[in-house]
């Protein structure tokens, strides 16, 4: 609470968002009867550390921005942000869908995410925002009915595309590293965050989300991913020039990496490795850079070509190109349902399973 008042400050961040001493006192705290005894201080620190792992860093950043935007919207209109008001939130959602100030309308998926962010932020403050309240639920249902559109999908990177992209890279350390990122990300159907969070071994670093075991037949990745732990088997390719496992072995050998993050930064000249782990934004930039260098989709203006491709293009490329049973692709990508896997498939035999004939027609 703000000093000298009983009214909570809606702009107070949470410990899981900023980590400041003031924020920590306002998040996970000791009961008053044992506060100051020192007996549970270490456990409180442990609990706070676990709380920080409740959601990904990117999700927490997004939720923090959602809260800041809502707080500003309320201030501009003289509305109170605390306690939670379903009526105010309903009006806020409506204004996001059809802004009264002439700003661009948000997509339905972004509005839904904003609502999740508000729900989460209120929960961290010990309050409940009821998404099922009619002031919220009916407004959101109306927004979805009026404005919902099929999701805009990123272009899939196909086998011939990835080969052309890899061919544009140099053979210094930076080029070797980026070659592994593209080939491993493609063959593993990996998210960009999964790629850069890999370590050489288990528990090498606190921020690791997985590690790699090199075997005779390929590489086994153990990932603590978006949907939980999963194993990804990446077999050796038919050629050393395009084999992701061979490229990984070459990178680890020449970069002299045997502990900690697999993908680290390099010097400006690309000839020395640095200690810092790569940020996942590097993967997105790498994809866009090599897409342009390889001359993919030359019929489109450069701006449109860049907008077509992202980190998800690697996952979509594998899902669209792998000529195997769909359930294997689903397991490889870590999807909970076959329907989600089909969203990633930009080309597939849609009528391979023909229920019309199977039903006798």
PDB file of C-alpha atoms in Angstrom, residues 201-322:
ATOM      1  CA  UNK A 201      24.312 -30.701 -19.926  1.00  0.00           C
ATOM      2  CA  UNK A 202      21.580 -30.983 -17.339  1.00  0.00           C
ATOM      3  CA  UNK A 203      21.546 -28.225 -14.705  1.00  0.00           C
ATOM      4  CA  UNK A 204      24.526 -26.404 -16.216  1.00  0.00           C
ATOM      5  CA  UNK A 205      22.891 -23.000 -15.646  1.00  0.00           C
ATOM      6  CA  UNK A 206      19.897 -21.733 -13.637  1.00  0.00           C
ATOM      7  CA  UNK A 207      18.157 -20.255 -16.704  1.00  0.00           C
ATOM      8  CA  UNK A 208      18.400 -23.411 -18.799  1.00  0.00           C
ATOM      9  CA  UNK A 209      15.214 -24.918 -20.221  1.00  0.00           C
ATOM     10  CA  UNK A 210      16.777 -28.124 -21.503  1.00  0.00           C
ATOM     11  CA  UNK A 211      19.891 -29.939 -22.571  1.00  0.00           C
ATOM     12  CA  UNK A 212      21.235 -32.085 -25.405  1.00  0.00           C
ATOM     13  CA  UNK A 213      22.563 -35.632 -25.456  1.00  0.00           C
ATOM     14  CA  UNK A 214      24.575 -36.535 -28.563  1.00  0.00           C
ATOM     15  CA  UNK A 215      24.148 -40.158 -29.605  1.00  0.00           C
ATOM     16  CA  UNK A 216      25.343 -42.258 -32.515  1.00  0.00           C
ATOM     17  CA  UNK A 217      21.995 -42.018 -34.282  1.00  0.00           C
ATOM     18  CA  UNK A 218      21.358 -38.342 -33.593  1.00  0.00           C
ATOM     19  CA  UNK A 219      20.669 -35.836 -30.834  1.00  0.00           C
ATOM     20  CA  UNK A 220      18.181 -36.215 -28.000  1.00  0.00           C
ATOM     21  CA  UNK A 221      16.823 -32.928 -26.666  1.00  0.00           C
ATOM     22  CA  UNK A 222      15.130 -32.787 -23.288  1.00  0.00           C
ATOM     23  CA  UNK A 223      13.077 -29.607 -23.110  1.00  0.00           C
ATOM     24  CA  UNK A 224      11.108 -27.910 -20.371  1.00  0.00           C
ATOM     25  CA  UNK A 225       8.849 -26.236 -22.886  1.00  0.00           C
ATOM     26  CA  UNK A 226       5.582 -24.326 -23.001  1.00  0.00           C
ATOM     27  CA  UNK A 227       3.535 -27.497 -22.474  1.00  0.00           C
ATOM     28  CA  UNK A 228       5.900 -29.160 -19.969  1.00  0.00           C
ATOM     29  CA  UNK A 229       8.801 -31.536 -20.317  1.00  0.00           C
ATOM     30  CA  UNK A 230       9.219 -33.369 -23.590  1.00  0.00           C
ATOM     31  CA  UNK A 231      11.886 -35.237 -25.510  1.00  0.00           C
ATOM     32  CA  UNK A 232      12.727 -34.339 -29.104  1.00  0.00           C
ATOM     33  CA  UNK A 233      14.659 -36.839 -31.197  1.00  0.00           C
ATOM     34  CA  UNK A 234      16.642 -35.312 -34.063  1.00  0.00           C
ATOM     35  CA  UNK A 235      18.130 -37.966 -36.318  1.00  0.00           C
ATOM     36  CA  UNK A 236      21.186 -37.505 -38.476  1.00  0.00           C
ATOM     37  CA  UNK A 237      20.565 -36.203 -41.982  1.00  0.00           C
ATOM     38  CA  UNK A 238      21.433 -37.765 -45.316  1.00  0.00           C
ATOM     39  CA  UNK A 239      24.261 -35.269 -45.914  1.00  0.00           C
ATOM     40  CA  UNK A 240      26.796 -33.676 -43.566  1.00  0.00           C
ATOM     41  CA  UNK A 241      26.212 -30.336 -45.279  1.00  0.00           C
ATOM     42  CA  UNK A 242      22.572 -30.262 -44.155  1.00  0.00           C
ATOM     43  CA  UNK A 243      22.666 -32.481 -41.054  1.00  0.00           C
ATOM     44  CA  UNK A 244      21.637 -30.549 -37.931  1.00  0.00           C
ATOM     45  CA  UNK A 245      23.447 -32.983 -35.628  1.00  0.00           C
ATOM     46  CA  UNK A 246      26.721 -32.718 -37.564  1.00  0.00           C
ATOM     47  CA  UNK A 247      26.384 -28.923 -37.583  1.00  0.00           C
ATOM     48  CA  UNK A 248      25.870 -28.970 -33.796  1.00  0.00           C
ATOM     49  CA  UNK A 249      28.941 -31.133 -33.269  1.00  0.00           C
ATOM     50  CA  UNK A 250      31.029 -28.810 -35.452  1.00  0.00           C
ATOM     51  CA  UNK A 251      29.845 -25.746 -33.553  1.00  0.00           C
ATOM     52  CA  UNK A 252      30.549 -27.243 -30.128  1.00  0.00           C
ATOM     53  CA  UNK A 253      34.002 -28.388 -31.275  1.00  0.00           C
ATOM     54  CA  UNK A 254      35.240 -25.189 -32.904  1.00  0.00           C
ATOM     55  CA  UNK A 255      33.592 -22.886 -30.362  1.00  0.00           C
ATOM     56  CA  UNK A 256      35.085 -25.017 -27.550  1.00  0.00           C
ATOM     57  CA  UNK A 257      31.773 -25.227 -25.737  1.00  0.00           C
ATOM     58  CA  UNK A 258      31.511 -28.118 -23.288  1.00  0.00           C
ATOM     59  CA  UNK A 259      29.479 -26.534 -20.488  1.00  0.00           C
ATOM     60  CA  UNK A 260      26.650 -24.051 -20.106  1.00  0.00           C
ATOM     61  CA  UNK A 261      24.640 -22.394 -22.902  1.00  0.00           C
ATOM     62  CA  UNK A 262      25.030 -23.955 -26.332  1.00  0.00           C
ATOM     63  CA  UNK A 263      24.184 -20.777 -28.213  1.00  0.00           C
ATOM     64  CA  UNK A 264      26.220 -17.809 -27.061  1.00  0.00           C
ATOM     65  CA  UNK A 265      27.059 -14.458 -28.551  1.00  0.00           C
ATOM     66  CA  UNK A 266      30.145 -13.913 -30.695  1.00  0.00           C
ATOM     67  CA  UNK A 267      32.502 -10.982 -31.180  1.00  0.00           C
ATOM     68  CA  UNK A 268      31.714  -8.432 -33.863  1.00  0.00           C
ATOM     69  CA  UNK A 269      34.134 -10.061 -36.281  1.00  0.00           C
ATOM     70  CA  UNK A 270      32.467 -13.448 -35.692  1.00  0.00           C
ATOM     71  CA  UNK A 271      35.733 -15.129 -34.702  1.00  0.00           C
ATOM     72  CA  UNK A 272      35.417 -15.358 -30.905  1.00  0.00           C
ATOM     73  CA  UNK A 273      32.679 -16.650 -28.634  1.00  0.00           C
ATOM     74  CA  UNK A 274      31.462 -14.674 -25.639  1.00  0.00           C
ATOM     75  CA  UNK A 275      29.948 -15.940 -22.401  1.00  0.00           C
ATOM     76  CA  UNK A 276      26.477 -14.413 -22.730  1.00  0.00           C
ATOM     77  CA  UNK A 277      23.586 -16.613 -23.838  1.00  0.00           C
ATOM     78  CA  UNK A 278      21.846 -15.540 -27.044  1.00  0.00           C
ATOM     79  CA  UNK A 279      18.497 -13.778 -26.760  1.00  0.00           C
ATOM     80  CA  UNK A 280      15.609 -15.445 -28.596  1.00  0.00           C
ATOM     81  CA  UNK A 281      15.151 -12.274 -30.653  1.00  0.00           C
ATOM     82  CA  UNK A 282      18.346 -13.237 -32.470  1.00  0.00           C
ATOM     83  CA  UNK A 283      16.526 -16.238 -33.965  1.00  0.00           C
ATOM     84  CA  UNK A 284      13.793 -14.015 -35.406  1.00  0.00           C
ATOM     85  CA  UNK A 285      16.339 -11.574 -36.817  1.00  0.00           C
ATOM     86  CA  UNK A 286      18.398 -14.435 -38.268  1.00  0.00           C
ATOM     87  CA  UNK A 287      15.389 -15.892 -40.067  1.00  0.00           C
ATOM     88  CA  UNK A 288      14.431 -12.559 -41.600  1.00  0.00           C
ATOM     89  CA  UNK A 289      18.019 -11.788 -42.605  1.00  0.00           C
ATOM     90  CA  UNK A 290      18.590 -15.124 -44.333  1.00  0.00           C
ATOM     91  CA  UNK A 291      15.162 -15.037 -45.982  1.00  0.00           C
ATOM     92  CA  UNK A 292      16.183 -11.810 -47.691  1.00  0.00           C
ATOM     93  CA  UNK A 293      19.699 -13.039 -48.482  1.00  0.00           C
ATOM     94  CA  UNK A 294      18.330 -16.245 -50.033  1.00  0.00           C
ATOM     95  CA  UNK A 295      15.875 -14.292 -52.171  1.00  0.00           C
ATOM     96  CA  UNK A 296      12.768 -16.102 -50.953  1.00  0.00           C
ATOM     97  CA  UNK A 297       9.415 -14.853 -52.297  1.00  0.00           C
ATOM     98  CA  UNK A 298      11.078 -12.363 -54.668  1.00  0.00           C
ATOM     99  CA  UNK A 299       7.713 -11.341 -56.151  1.00  0.00           C
ATOM    100  CA  UNK A 300       6.847  -9.465 -52.945  1.00  0.00           C
ATOM    101  CA  UNK A 301       8.178  -6.137 -51.646  1.00  0.00           C
ATOM    102  CA  UNK A 302      10.848  -6.478 -48.968  1.00  0.00           C
ATOM    103  CA  UNK A 303       8.562  -5.269 -46.169  1.00  0.00           C
ATOM    104  CA  UNK A 304       5.935  -7.901 -46.977  1.00  0.00           C
ATOM    105  CA  UNK A 305       8.571 -10.629 -47.247  1.00  0.00           C
ATOM    106  CA  UNK A 306       9.892  -9.789 -43.789  1.00  0.00           C
ATOM    107  CA  UNK A 307       6.381  -9.769 -42.317  1.00  0.00           C
ATOM    108  CA  UNK A 308       5.698 -13.252 -43.718  1.00  0.00           C
ATOM    109  CA  UNK A 309       8.400 -15.034 -41.732  1.00  0.00           C
ATOM    110  CA  UNK A 310       9.102 -15.453 -38.026  1.00  0.00           C
ATOM    111  CA  UNK A 311      10.434 -18.030 -35.587  1.00  0.00           C
ATOM    112  CA  UNK A 312       7.218 -20.030 -36.035  1.00  0.00           C
ATOM    113  CA  UNK A 313       8.089 -20.461 -39.708  1.00  0.00           C
ATOM    114  CA  UNK A 314      10.568 -23.167 -38.691  1.00  0.00           C
ATOM    115  CA  UNK A 315       7.919 -25.163 -36.808  1.00  0.00           C
ATOM    116  CA  UNK A 316       5.385 -24.668 -39.578  1.00  0.00           C
ATOM    117  CA  UNK A 317       7.967 -25.788 -42.125  1.00  0.00           C
ATOM    118  CA  UNK A 318       8.623 -29.076 -40.372  1.00  0.00           C
ATOM    119  CA  UNK A 319       4.912 -29.737 -39.839  1.00  0.00           C
ATOM    120  CA  UNK A 320       4.194 -29.003 -43.506  1.00  0.00           C
ATOM    121  CA  UNK A 321       7.088 -31.005 -44.968  1.00  0.00           C
ATOM    122  CA  UNK A 322       7.483 -34.124 -42.844  1.00  0.00           C
TER     123      UNK A 322
END
